[in-house]
Amino acid sequence: MMAVLALALGVAAALLWCGPSAEPGWHRRLEPVPVAVEPVGAPARRRLVLAVPAAGIVVLGAVGVSWGIAAAVVTACLLVLGGTAAWVVHGQLREHREQRRADEVARACAVLAGELRVGKVPGDALTTAAEDHPLLASAAAVHRSGGDSLAVLERAADRPGAGGLRPVVEAWRLCQRTGASMTDALDRVSAALRADREVQRVVRAELAAARATGRLMAVLPLVGLALGYAIGGDPISFLLSSWVGQLCLLGGVLLACGGVLWSERLAS
């Protein structure tokens, strides 16, 4: 800012000193002297009148550029913060949906195994399980219409969180080819899915503390700003009024958001 003011003062000084020469040329000497003679101080006053608005325009332009840069830095920081928050929230919602679907698959497999255990045929067991678990509804509808319900279950297994249906389909097909009992096979698949869900719950509980720590570290710079005001400083003014502060602000936001994204990625 001091450099900009010095430049403005230099421009004003140049406009004051520069101008048409007071000594006319030789061809001017041949012309008759006009009757109305301009006062001696008139050219200096005219240059002064022109120089003051010009210097004001230069100073205002420099101030406008400075505030424009500060606004651009603040906008970039807000965009980075908003994008990071949206990415974290979207990831959390997606993870919750996948967990709910995986839990539903484990419960549906347990219901299928229980229906087979009481003596129902696989098709009837699938229809009964679909009444409480919408994930199996499309496969049950295809089975009632005489289609290939296993192909529908296999396509459903490609959805995020529904991968537990794949061993169910494989066990079903294996029992159809070999004639083995599906009850034992689905009991083992159901037990494996329950064990997997228990492991996933333990892992999520262990990672919760690490995720909370990463998010807390991202909020600590705000505490630092509050401490700066508490001791009588003005950190916001420093961060916005100088290029050093603007670089510190942008770099701090990028590092904080990068740390949050990295910790979330590791947890995922």
PDB file of N, CA, C and O in Angstrom, residues 47-124:
ATOM      1  N   ARG A  47      -2.121  23.353 -14.014  1.00  0.00           N
ATOM      2  CA  ARG A  47      -1.534  22.020 -13.853  1.00  0.00           C
ATOM      3  C   ARG A  47      -1.905  21.422 -12.504  1.00  0.00           C
ATOM      4  O   ARG A  47      -2.120  20.224 -12.368  1.00  0.00           O
ATOM      5  N   LEU A  48      -1.971  22.280 -11.468  1.00  0.00           N
ATOM      6  CA  LEU A  48      -2.356  21.788 -10.149  1.00  0.00           C
ATOM      7  C   LEU A  48      -3.798  21.276 -10.157  1.00  0.00           C
ATOM      8  O   LEU A  48      -4.114  20.229  -9.582  1.00  0.00           O
ATOM      9  N   VAL A  49      -4.677  22.014 -10.820  1.00  0.00           N
ATOM     10  CA  VAL A  49      -6.080  21.599 -10.901  1.00  0.00           C
ATOM     11  C   VAL A  49      -6.208  20.267 -11.618  1.00  0.00           C
ATOM     12  O   VAL A  49      -7.040  19.413 -11.271  1.00  0.00           O
ATOM     13  N   LEU A  50      -5.401  20.048 -12.653  1.00  0.00           N
ATOM     14  CA  LEU A  50      -5.451  18.784 -13.378  1.00  0.00           C
ATOM     15  C   LEU A  50      -4.768  17.655 -12.606  1.00  0.00           C
ATOM     16  O   LEU A  50      -5.155  16.486 -12.725  1.00  0.00           O
ATOM     17  N   ALA A  51      -3.723  17.980 -11.844  1.00  0.00           N
ATOM     18  CA  ALA A  51      -2.945  16.936 -11.171  1.00  0.00           C
ATOM     19  C   ALA A  51      -3.669  16.350  -9.969  1.00  0.00           C
ATOM     20  O   ALA A  51      -3.581  15.152  -9.708  1.00  0.00           O
ATOM     21  N   VAL A  52      -4.408  17.181  -9.232  1.00  0.00           N
ATOM     22  CA  VAL A  52      -5.080  16.675  -8.029  1.00  0.00           C
ATOM     23  C   VAL A  52      -6.130  15.619  -8.367  1.00  0.00           C
ATOM     24  O   VAL A  52      -6.141  14.541  -7.773  1.00  0.00           O
ATOM     25  N   PRO A  53      -7.040  15.845  -9.350  1.00  0.00           N
ATOM     26  CA  PRO A  53      -7.968  14.759  -9.682  1.00  0.00           C
ATOM     27  C   PRO A  53      -7.271  13.512 -10.230  1.00  0.00           C
ATOM     28  O   PRO A  53      -7.686  12.388  -9.944  1.00  0.00           O
ATOM     29  N   ALA A  54      -6.195  13.716 -11.017  1.00  0.00           N
ATOM     30  CA  ALA A  54      -5.481  12.563 -11.553  1.00  0.00           C
ATOM     31  C   ALA A  54      -4.865  11.733 -10.432  1.00  0.00           C
ATOM     32  O   ALA A  54      -4.944  10.493 -10.434  1.00  0.00           O
ATOM     33  N   ALA A  55      -4.251  12.405  -9.455  1.00  0.00           N
ATOM     34  CA  ALA A  55      -3.672  11.667  -8.331  1.00  0.00           C
ATOM     35  C   ALA A  55      -4.759  10.952  -7.533  1.00  0.00           C
ATOM     36  O   ALA A  55      -4.583   9.817  -7.083  1.00  0.00           O
ATOM     37  N   GLY A  56      -5.913  11.622  -7.381  1.00  0.00           N
ATOM     38  CA  GLY A  56      -7.020  10.962  -6.670  1.00  0.00           C
ATOM     39  C   GLY A  56      -7.501   9.724  -7.389  1.00  0.00           C
ATOM     40  O   GLY A  56      -7.799   8.697  -6.771  1.00  0.00           O
ATOM     41  N   ILE A  57      -7.583   9.799  -8.721  1.00  0.00           N
ATOM     42  CA  ILE A  57      -8.012   8.622  -9.495  1.00  0.00           C
ATOM     43  C   ILE A  57      -7.029   7.478  -9.339  1.00  0.00           C
ATOM     44  O   ILE A  57      -7.395   6.311  -9.193  1.00  0.00           O
ATOM     45  N   VAL A  58      -5.705   7.811  -9.379  1.00  0.00           N
ATOM     46  CA  VAL A  58      -4.690   6.762  -9.220  1.00  0.00           C
ATOM     47  C   VAL A  58      -4.795   6.107  -7.852  1.00  0.00           C
ATOM     48  O   VAL A  58      -4.747   4.875  -7.711  1.00  0.00           O
ATOM     49  N   VAL A  59      -4.957   6.934  -6.806  1.00  0.00           N
ATOM     50  CA  VAL A  59      -5.047   6.378  -5.446  1.00  0.00           C
ATOM     51  C   VAL A  59      -6.297   5.518  -5.298  1.00  0.00           C
ATOM     52  O   VAL A  59      -6.255   4.409  -4.759  1.00  0.00           O
ATOM     53  N   LEU A  60      -7.430   6.024  -5.801  1.00  0.00           N
ATOM     54  CA  LEU A  60      -8.668   5.244  -5.703  1.00  0.00           C
ATOM     55  C   LEU A  60      -8.565   3.952  -6.492  1.00  0.00           C
ATOM     56  O   LEU A  60      -9.068   2.898  -6.064  1.00  0.00           O
ATOM     57  N   GLY A  61      -7.916   4.009  -7.661  1.00  0.00           N
ATOM     58  CA  GLY A  61      -7.741   2.773  -8.427  1.00  0.00           C
ATOM     59  C   GLY A  61      -6.880   1.770  -7.694  1.00  0.00           C
ATOM     60  O   GLY A  61      -7.167   0.573  -7.678  1.00  0.00           O
ATOM     61  N   ALA A  62      -5.798   2.255  -7.054  1.00  0.00           N
ATOM     62  CA  ALA A  62      -4.930   1.344  -6.300  1.00  0.00           C
ATOM     63  C   ALA A  62      -5.671   0.733  -5.117  1.00  0.00           C
ATOM     64  O   ALA A  62      -5.569  -0.466  -4.843  1.00  0.00           O
ATOM     65  N   VAL A  63      -6.467   1.561  -4.411  1.00  0.00           N
ATOM     66  CA  VAL A  63      -7.249   1.035  -3.291  1.00  0.00           C
ATOM     67  C   VAL A  63      -8.279   0.025  -3.777  1.00  0.00           C
ATOM     68  O   VAL A  63      -8.512  -1.016  -3.159  1.00  0.00           O
ATOM     69  N   GLY A  64      -8.910   0.328  -4.933  1.00  0.00           N
ATOM     70  CA  GLY A  64      -9.877  -0.614  -5.486  1.00  0.00           C
ATOM     71  C   GLY A  64      -9.234  -1.938  -5.860  1.00  0.00           C
ATOM     72  O   GLY A  64      -9.808  -2.999  -5.620  1.00  0.00           O
ATOM     73  N   VAL A  65      -8.035  -1.897  -6.443  1.00  0.00           N
ATOM     74  CA  VAL A  65      -7.329  -3.132  -6.776  1.00  0.00           C
ATOM     75  C   VAL A  65      -7.001  -3.917  -5.515  1.00  0.00           C
ATOM     76  O   VAL A  65      -7.151  -5.143  -5.464  1.00  0.00           O
ATOM     77  N   SER A  66      -6.577  -3.208  -4.468  1.00  0.00           N
ATOM     78  CA  SER A  66      -6.244  -3.887  -3.214  1.00  0.00           C
ATOM     79  C   SER A  66      -7.465  -4.585  -2.625  1.00  0.00           C
ATOM     80  O   SER A  66      -7.412  -5.749  -2.221  1.00  0.00           O
ATOM     81  N   TRP A  67      -8.588  -3.871  -2.581  1.00  0.00           N
ATOM     82  CA  TRP A  67      -9.808  -4.483  -2.052  1.00  0.00           C
ATOM     83  C   TRP A  67     -10.316  -5.588  -2.966  1.00  0.00           C
ATOM     84  O   TRP A  67     -10.905  -6.575  -2.504  1.00  0.00           O
ATOM     85  N   GLY A  68     -10.105  -5.438  -4.271  1.00  0.00           N
ATOM     86  CA  GLY A  68     -10.502  -6.499  -5.189  1.00  0.00           C
ATOM     87  C   GLY A  68      -9.714  -7.781  -4.958  1.00  0.00           C
ATOM     88  O   GLY A  68     -10.277  -8.883  -4.983  1.00  0.00           O
ATOM     89  N   ILE A  69      -8.408  -7.628  -4.725  1.00  0.00           N
ATOM     90  CA  ILE A  69      -7.588  -8.806  -4.433  1.00  0.00           C
ATOM     91  C   ILE A  69      -8.027  -9.453  -3.127  1.00  0.00           C
ATOM     92  O   ILE A  69      -8.134 -10.683  -3.017  1.00  0.00           O
ATOM     93  N   ALA A  70      -8.299  -8.628  -2.112  1.00  0.00           N
ATOM     94  CA  ALA A  70      -8.770  -9.173  -0.831  1.00  0.00           C
ATOM     95  C   ALA A  70     -10.099  -9.908  -1.005  1.00  0.00           C
ATOM     96  O   ALA A  70     -10.303 -10.998  -0.444  1.00  0.00           O
ATOM     97  N   ALA A  71     -11.002  -9.330  -1.792  1.00  0.00           N
ATOM     98  CA  ALA A  71     -12.288 -10.001  -2.025  1.00  0.00           C
ATOM     99  C   ALA A  71     -12.098 -11.308  -2.770  1.00  0.00           C
ATOM    100  O   ALA A  71     -12.771 -12.309  -2.488  1.00  0.00           O
ATOM    101  N   ALA A  72     -11.160 -11.337  -3.732  1.00  0.00           N
ATOM    102  CA  ALA A  72     -10.903 -12.579  -4.466  1.00  0.00           C
ATOM    103  C   ALA A  72     -10.342 -13.657  -3.539  1.00  0.00           C
ATOM    104  O   ALA A  72     -10.710 -14.835  -3.637  1.00  0.00           O
ATOM    105  N   VAL A  73      -9.434 -13.255  -2.634  1.00  0.00           N
ATOM    106  CA  VAL A  73      -8.861 -14.222  -1.694  1.00  0.00           C
ATOM    107  C   VAL A  73      -9.944 -14.773  -0.759  1.00  0.00           C
ATOM    108  O   VAL A  73     -10.022 -15.984  -0.517  1.00  0.00           O
ATOM    109  N   VAL A  74     -10.781 -13.885  -0.245  1.00  0.00           N
ATOM    110  CA  VAL A  74     -11.863 -14.331   0.650  1.00  0.00           C
ATOM    111  C   VAL A  74     -12.831 -15.249  -0.091  1.00  0.00           C
ATOM    112  O   VAL A  74     -13.269 -16.284   0.439  1.00  0.00           O
ATOM    113  N   THR A  75     -13.153 -14.917  -1.342  1.00  0.00           N
ATOM    114  CA  THR A  75     -14.048 -15.767  -2.127  1.00  0.00           C
ATOM    115  C   THR A  75     -13.433 -17.141  -2.364  1.00  0.00           C
ATOM    116  O   THR A  75     -14.121 -18.175  -2.247  1.00  0.00           O
ATOM    117  N   ALA A  76     -12.130 -17.169  -2.679  1.00  0.00           N
ATOM    118  CA  ALA A  76     -11.473 -18.458  -2.883  1.00  0.00           C
ATOM    119  C   ALA A  76     -11.470 -19.292  -1.604  1.00  0.00           C
ATOM    120  O   ALA A  76     -11.721 -20.512  -1.642  1.00  0.00           O
ATOM    121  N   CYS A  77     -11.239 -18.645  -0.473  1.00  0.00           N
ATOM    122  CA  CYS A  77     -11.257 -19.374   0.808  1.00  0.00           C
ATOM    123  C   CYS A  77     -12.649 -19.929   1.105  1.00  0.00           C
ATOM    124  O   CYS A  77     -12.785 -21.082   1.546  1.00  0.00           O
ATOM    125  N   LEU A  78     -13.670 -19.125   0.850  1.00  0.00           N
ATOM    126  CA  LEU A  78     -15.042 -19.599   1.095  1.00  0.00           C
ATOM    127  C   LEU A  78     -15.393 -20.761   0.176  1.00  0.00           C
ATOM    128  O   LEU A  78     -16.067 -21.719   0.589  1.00  0.00           O
ATOM    129  N   LEU A  79     -14.943 -20.697  -1.083  1.00  0.00           N
ATOM    130  CA  LEU A  79     -15.211 -21.797  -2.003  1.00  0.00           C
ATOM    131  C   LEU A  79     -14.519 -23.077  -1.560  1.00  0.00           C
ATOM    132  O   LEU A  79     -15.098 -24.174  -1.617  1.00  0.00           O
ATOM    133  N   VAL A  80     -13.274 -22.947  -1.102  1.00  0.00           N
ATOM    134  CA  VAL A  80     -12.544 -24.130  -0.634  1.00  0.00           C
ATOM    135  C   VAL A  80     -13.213 -24.718   0.603  1.00  0.00           C
ATOM    136  O   VAL A  80     -13.405 -25.940   0.725  1.00  0.00           O
ATOM    137  N   LEU A  81     -13.596 -23.842   1.543  1.00  0.00           N
ATOM    138  CA  LEU A  81     -14.268 -24.317   2.753  1.00  0.00           C
ATOM    139  C   LEU A  81     -15.614 -24.975   2.428  1.00  0.00           C
ATOM    140  O   LEU A  81     -15.938 -26.047   2.959  1.00  0.00           O
ATOM    141  N   GLY A  82     -16.394 -24.328   1.564  1.00  0.00           N
ATOM    142  CA  GLY A  82     -17.687 -24.899   1.198  1.00  0.00           C
ATOM    143  C   GLY A  82     -17.553 -26.223   0.462  1.00  0.00           C
ATOM    144  O   GLY A  82     -18.313 -27.162   0.726  1.00  0.00           O
ATOM    145  N   GLY A  83     -16.586 -26.305  -0.453  1.00  0.00           N
ATOM    146  CA  GLY A  83     -16.378 -27.562  -1.164  1.00  0.00           C
ATOM    147  C   GLY A  83     -15.937 -28.680  -0.241  1.00  0.00           C
ATOM    148  O   GLY A  83     -16.393 -29.832  -0.377  1.00  0.00           O
ATOM    149  N   THR A  84     -15.063 -28.360   0.702  1.00  0.00           N
ATOM    150  CA  THR A  84     -14.614 -29.380   1.655  1.00  0.00           C
ATOM    151  C   THR A  84     -15.761 -29.861   2.529  1.00  0.00           C
ATOM    152  O   THR A  84     -15.940 -31.073   2.745  1.00  0.00           O
ATOM    153  N   ALA A  85     -16.547 -28.917   3.038  1.00  0.00           N
ATOM    154  CA  ALA A  85     -17.686 -29.305   3.880  1.00  0.00           C
ATOM    155  C   ALA A  85     -18.691 -30.138   3.099  1.00  0.00           C
ATOM    156  O   ALA A  85     -19.217 -31.150   3.603  1.00  0.00           O
ATOM    157  N   ALA A  86     -18.964 -29.754   1.838  1.00  0.00           N
ATOM    158  CA  ALA A  86     -19.908 -30.525   1.020  1.00  0.00           C
ATOM    159  C   ALA A  86     -19.376 -31.930   0.749  1.00  0.00           C
ATOM    160  O   ALA A  86     -20.136 -32.913   0.774  1.00  0.00           O
ATOM    161  N   TRP A  87     -18.063 -32.040   0.489  1.00  0.00           N
ATOM    162  CA  TRP A  87     -17.477 -33.353   0.224  1.00  0.00           C
ATOM    163  C   TRP A  87     -17.560 -34.245   1.455  1.00  0.00           C
ATOM    164  O   TRP A  87     -17.885 -35.438   1.348  1.00  0.00           O
ATOM    165  N   VAL A  88     -17.281 -33.684   2.628  1.00  0.00           N
ATOM    166  CA  VAL A  88     -17.332 -34.482   3.866  1.00  0.00           C
ATOM    167  C   VAL A  88     -18.762 -34.921   4.166  1.00  0.00           C
ATOM    168  O   VAL A  88     -19.017 -36.093   4.488  1.00  0.00           O
ATOM    169  N   VAL A  89     -19.714 -33.988   4.029  1.00  0.00           N
ATOM    170  CA  VAL A  89     -21.115 -34.343   4.312  1.00  0.00           C
ATOM    171  C   VAL A  89     -21.618 -35.381   3.319  1.00  0.00           C
ATOM    172  O   VAL A  89     -22.301 -36.354   3.695  1.00  0.00           O
ATOM    173  N   HIS A  90     -21.282 -35.207   2.047  1.00  0.00           N
ATOM    174  CA  HIS A  90     -21.703 -36.176   1.038  1.00  0.00           C
ATOM    175  C   HIS A  90     -21.109 -37.561   1.317  1.00  0.00           C
ATOM    176  O   HIS A  90     -21.799 -38.581   1.186  1.00  0.00           O
ATOM    177  N   GLY A  91     -19.833 -37.588   1.708  1.00  0.00           N
ATOM    178  CA  GLY A  91     -19.212 -38.868   2.041  1.00  0.00           C
ATOM    179  C   GLY A  91     -19.860 -39.535   3.240  1.00  0.00           C
ATOM    180  O   GLY A  91     -20.061 -40.763   3.255  1.00  0.00           O
ATOM    181  N   GLN A  92     -20.199 -38.734   4.250  1.00  0.00           N
ATOM    182  CA  GLN A  92     -20.855 -39.298   5.426  1.00  0.00           C
ATOM    183  C   GLN A  92     -22.230 -39.864   5.087  1.00  0.00           C
ATOM    184  O   GLN A  92     -22.596 -40.962   5.533  1.00  0.00           O
ATOM    185  N   LEU A  93     -23.004 -39.141   4.283  1.00  0.00           N
ATOM    186  CA  LEU A  93     -24.322 -39.635   3.895  1.00  0.00           C
ATOM    187  C   LEU A  93     -24.208 -40.903   3.058  1.00  0.00           C
ATOM    188  O   LEU A  93     -24.987 -41.857   3.238  1.00  0.00           O
ATOM    189  N   ARG A  94     -23.257 -40.924   2.138  1.00  0.00           N
ATOM    190  CA  ARG A  94     -23.075 -42.127   1.321  1.00  0.00           C
ATOM    191  C   ARG A  94     -22.665 -43.322   2.182  1.00  0.00           C
ATOM    192  O   ARG A  94     -23.156 -44.446   1.995  1.00  0.00           O
ATOM    193  N   GLU A  95     -21.778 -43.078   3.137  1.00  0.00           N
ATOM    194  CA  GLU A  95     -21.340 -44.161   4.015  1.00  0.00           C
ATOM    195  C   GLU A  95     -22.499 -44.685   4.869  1.00  0.00           C
ATOM    196  O   GLU A  95     -22.631 -45.904   5.058  1.00  0.00           O
ATOM    197  N   HIS A  96     -23.345 -43.779   5.359  1.00  0.00           N
ATOM    198  CA  HIS A  96     -24.507 -44.211   6.151  1.00  0.00           C
ATOM    199  C   HIS A  96     -25.477 -45.039   5.310  1.00  0.00           C
ATOM    200  O   HIS A  96     -26.025 -46.042   5.785  1.00  0.00           O
ATOM    201  N   ARG A  97     -25.696 -44.628   4.064  1.00  0.00           N
ATOM    202  CA  ARG A  97     -26.585 -45.400   3.189  1.00  0.00           C
ATOM    203  C   ARG A  97     -26.022 -46.800   2.935  1.00  0.00           C
ATOM    204  O   ARG A  97     -26.760 -47.796   2.968  1.00  0.00           O
ATOM    205  N   GLU A  98     -24.729 -46.883   2.687  1.00  0.00           N
ATOM    206  CA  GLU A  98     -24.119 -48.194   2.445  1.00  0.00           C
ATOM    207  C   GLU A  98     -24.192 -49.072   3.688  1.00  0.00           C
ATOM    208  O   GLU A  98     -24.427 -50.290   3.590  1.00  0.00           O
ATOM    209  N   GLN A  99     -23.991 -48.478   4.856  1.00  0.00           N
ATOM    210  CA  GLN A  99     -24.076 -49.272   6.092  1.00  0.00           C
ATOM    211  C   GLN A  99     -25.489 -49.785   6.333  1.00  0.00           C
ATOM    212  O   GLN A  99     -25.678 -50.948   6.720  1.00  0.00           O
ATOM    213  N   ARG A 100     -26.477 -48.916   6.096  1.00  0.00           N
ATOM    214  CA  ARG A 100     -27.860 -49.375   6.270  1.00  0.00           C
ATOM    215  C   ARG A 100     -28.206 -50.496   5.292  1.00  0.00           C
ATOM    216  O   ARG A 100     -28.884 -51.469   5.662  1.00  0.00           O
ATOM    217  N   ARG A 101     -27.731 -50.375   4.048  1.00  0.00           N
ATOM    218  CA  ARG A 101     -28.015 -51.420   3.070  1.00  0.00           C
ATOM    219  C   ARG A 101     -27.300 -52.721   3.433  1.00  0.00           C
ATOM    220  O   ARG A 101     -27.862 -53.817   3.277  1.00  0.00           O
ATOM    221  N   ALA A 102     -26.071 -52.622   3.931  1.00  0.00           N
ATOM    222  CA  ALA A 102     -25.355 -53.828   4.333  1.00  0.00           C
ATOM    223  C   ALA A 102     -26.039 -54.514   5.523  1.00  0.00           C
ATOM    224  O   ALA A 102     -26.136 -55.748   5.577  1.00  0.00           O
ATOM    225  N   ASP A 103     -26.523 -53.706   6.471  1.00  0.00           N
ATOM    226  CA  ASP A 103     -27.269 -54.287   7.596  1.00  0.00           C
ATOM    227  C   ASP A 103     -28.553 -54.960   7.115  1.00  0.00           C
ATOM    228  O   ASP A 103     -28.927 -56.044   7.605  1.00  0.00           O
ATOM    229  N   GLU A 104     -29.223 -54.352   6.136  1.00  0.00           N
ATOM    230  CA  GLU A 104     -30.441 -54.961   5.608  1.00  0.00           C
ATOM    231  C   GLU A 104     -30.140 -56.272   4.898  1.00  0.00           C
ATOM    232  O   GLU A 104     -30.901 -57.243   5.013  1.00  0.00           O
ATOM    233  N   VAL A 105     -29.029 -56.326   4.172  1.00  0.00           N
ATOM    234  CA  VAL A 105     -28.645 -57.578   3.503  1.00  0.00           C
ATOM    235  C   VAL A 105     -28.396 -58.679   4.530  1.00  0.00           C
ATOM    236  O   VAL A 105     -28.834 -59.825   4.355  1.00  0.00           O
ATOM    237  N   ALA A 106     -27.679 -58.337   5.611  1.00  0.00           N
ATOM    238  CA  ALA A 106     -27.407 -59.344   6.645  1.00  0.00           C
ATOM    239  C   ALA A 106     -28.703 -59.838   7.280  1.00  0.00           C
ATOM    240  O   ALA A 106     -28.881 -61.048   7.511  1.00  0.00           O
ATOM    241  N   ARG A 107     -29.629 -58.934   7.569  1.00  0.00           N
ATOM    242  CA  ARG A 107     -30.902 -59.350   8.159  1.00  0.00           C
ATOM    243  C   ARG A 107     -31.729 -60.187   7.175  1.00  0.00           C
ATOM    244  O   ARG A 107     -32.372 -61.174   7.556  1.00  0.00           O
ATOM    245  N   ALA A 108     -31.739 -59.783   5.885  1.00  0.00           N
ATOM    246  CA  ALA A 108     -32.501 -60.549   4.891  1.00  0.00           C
ATOM    247  C   ALA A 108     -31.945 -61.954   4.732  1.00  0.00           C
ATOM    248  O   ALA A 108     -32.706 -62.932   4.585  1.00  0.00           O
ATOM    249  N   CYS A 109     -30.616 -62.078   4.762  1.00  0.00           N
ATOM    250  CA  CYS A 109     -30.013 -63.404   4.653  1.00  0.00           C
ATOM    251  C   CYS A 109     -30.377 -64.261   5.861  1.00  0.00           C
ATOM    252  O   CYS A 109     -30.642 -65.475   5.731  1.00  0.00           O
ATOM    253  N   ALA A 110     -30.416 -63.658   7.040  1.00  0.00           N
ATOM    254  CA  ALA A 110     -30.806 -64.412   8.236  1.00  0.00           C
ATOM    255  C   ALA A 110     -32.263 -64.877   8.143  1.00  0.00           C
ATOM    256  O   ALA A 110     -32.598 -66.004   8.536  1.00  0.00           O
ATOM    257  N   VAL A 111     -33.140 -64.015   7.579  1.00  0.00           N
ATOM    258  CA  VAL A 111     -34.546 -64.407   7.419  1.00  0.00           C
ATOM    259  C   VAL A 111     -34.659 -65.541   6.401  1.00  0.00           C
ATOM    260  O   VAL A 111     -35.425 -66.516   6.603  1.00  0.00           O
ATOM    261  N   LEU A 112     -33.920 -65.460   5.300  1.00  0.00           N
ATOM    262  CA  LEU A 112     -33.932 -66.527   4.305  1.00  0.00           C
ATOM    263  C   LEU A 112     -33.500 -67.849   4.925  1.00  0.00           C
ATOM    264  O   LEU A 112     -34.143 -68.897   4.708  1.00  0.00           O
ATOM    265  N   ALA A 113     -32.406 -67.814   5.685  1.00  0.00           N
ATOM    266  CA  ALA A 113     -31.928 -69.038   6.326  1.00  0.00           C
ATOM    267  C   ALA A 113     -32.963 -69.584   7.305  1.00  0.00           C
ATOM    268  O   ALA A 113     -33.176 -70.806   7.396  1.00  0.00           O
ATOM    269  N   GLY A 114     -33.631 -68.684   8.044  1.00  0.00           N
ATOM    270  CA  GLY A 114     -34.650 -69.140   8.986  1.00  0.00           C
ATOM    271  C   GLY A 114     -35.850 -69.754   8.287  1.00  0.00           C
ATOM    272  O   GLY A 114     -36.407 -70.773   8.745  1.00  0.00           O
ATOM    273  N   GLU A 115     -36.278 -69.183   7.161  1.00  0.00           N
ATOM    274  CA  GLU A 115     -37.401 -69.740   6.412  1.00  0.00           C
ATOM    275  C   GLU A 115     -37.054 -71.099   5.831  1.00  0.00           C
ATOM    276  O   GLU A 115     -37.895 -72.015   5.794  1.00  0.00           O
ATOM    277  N   LEU A 116     -35.832 -71.248   5.359  1.00  0.00           N
ATOM    278  CA  LEU A 116     -35.418 -72.563   4.849  1.00  0.00           C
ATOM    279  C   LEU A 116     -35.307 -73.585   5.970  1.00  0.00           C
ATOM    280  O   LEU A 116     -35.577 -74.777   5.766  1.00  0.00           O
ATOM    281  N   ARG A 117     -34.935 -73.102   7.136  1.00  0.00           N
ATOM    282  CA  ARG A 117     -34.774 -74.028   8.256  1.00  0.00           C
ATOM    283  C   ARG A 117     -36.111 -74.625   8.699  1.00  0.00           C
ATOM    284  O   ARG A 117     -36.160 -75.746   9.206  1.00  0.00           O
ATOM    285  N   VAL A 118     -37.195 -73.897   8.524  1.00  0.00           N
ATOM    286  CA  VAL A 118     -38.505 -74.414   8.926  1.00  0.00           C
ATOM    287  C   VAL A 118     -39.146 -75.254   7.832  1.00  0.00           C
ATOM    288  O   VAL A 118     -40.295 -75.689   7.977  1.00  0.00           O
ATOM    289  N   GLY A 119     -38.419 -75.451   6.726  1.00  0.00           N
ATOM    290  CA  GLY A 119     -38.902 -76.378   5.697  1.00  0.00           C
ATOM    291  C   GLY A 119     -39.457 -75.754   4.452  1.00  0.00           C
ATOM    292  O   GLY A 119     -39.981 -76.479   3.588  1.00  0.00           O
ATOM    293  N   LYS A 120     -39.386 -74.464   4.246  1.00  0.00           N
ATOM    294  CA  LYS A 120     -39.899 -73.850   3.029  1.00  0.00           C
ATOM    295  C   LYS A 120     -38.922 -74.052   1.876  1.00  0.00           C
ATOM    296  O   LYS A 120     -37.709 -74.153   2.076  1.00  0.00           O
ATOM    297  N   VAL A 121     -39.469 -74.077   0.669  1.00  0.00           N
ATOM    298  CA  VAL A 121     -38.627 -74.161  -0.525  1.00  0.00           C
ATOM    299  C   VAL A 121     -38.002 -72.787  -0.755  1.00  0.00           C
ATOM    300  O   VAL A 121     -38.509 -71.762  -0.266  1.00  0.00           O
ATOM    301  N   PRO A 122     -36.881 -72.723  -1.504  1.00  0.00           N
ATOM    302  CA  PRO A 122     -36.185 -71.439  -1.674  1.00  0.00           C
ATOM    303  C   PRO A 122     -37.055 -70.324  -2.237  1.00  0.00           C
ATOM    304  O   PRO A 122     -36.967 -69.168  -1.795  1.00  0.00           O
ATOM    305  N   GLY A 123     -37.913 -70.636  -3.221  1.00  0.00           N
ATOM    306  CA  GLY A 123     -38.751 -69.585  -3.797  1.00  0.00           C
ATOM    307  C   GLY A 123     -39.715 -69.004  -2.793  1.00  0.00           C
ATOM    308  O   GLY A 123     -39.889 -67.773  -2.708  1.00  0.00           O
ATOM    309  N   ASP A 124     -40.375 -69.873  -2.022  1.00  0.00           N
ATOM    310  CA  ASP A 124     -41.298 -69.375  -1.001  1.00  0.00           C
ATOM    311  C   ASP A 124     -40.565 -68.616   0.107  1.00  0.00           C
ATOM    312  O   ASP A 124     -41.081 -67.624   0.637  1.00  0.00           O
TER     313      ASP A 124
END
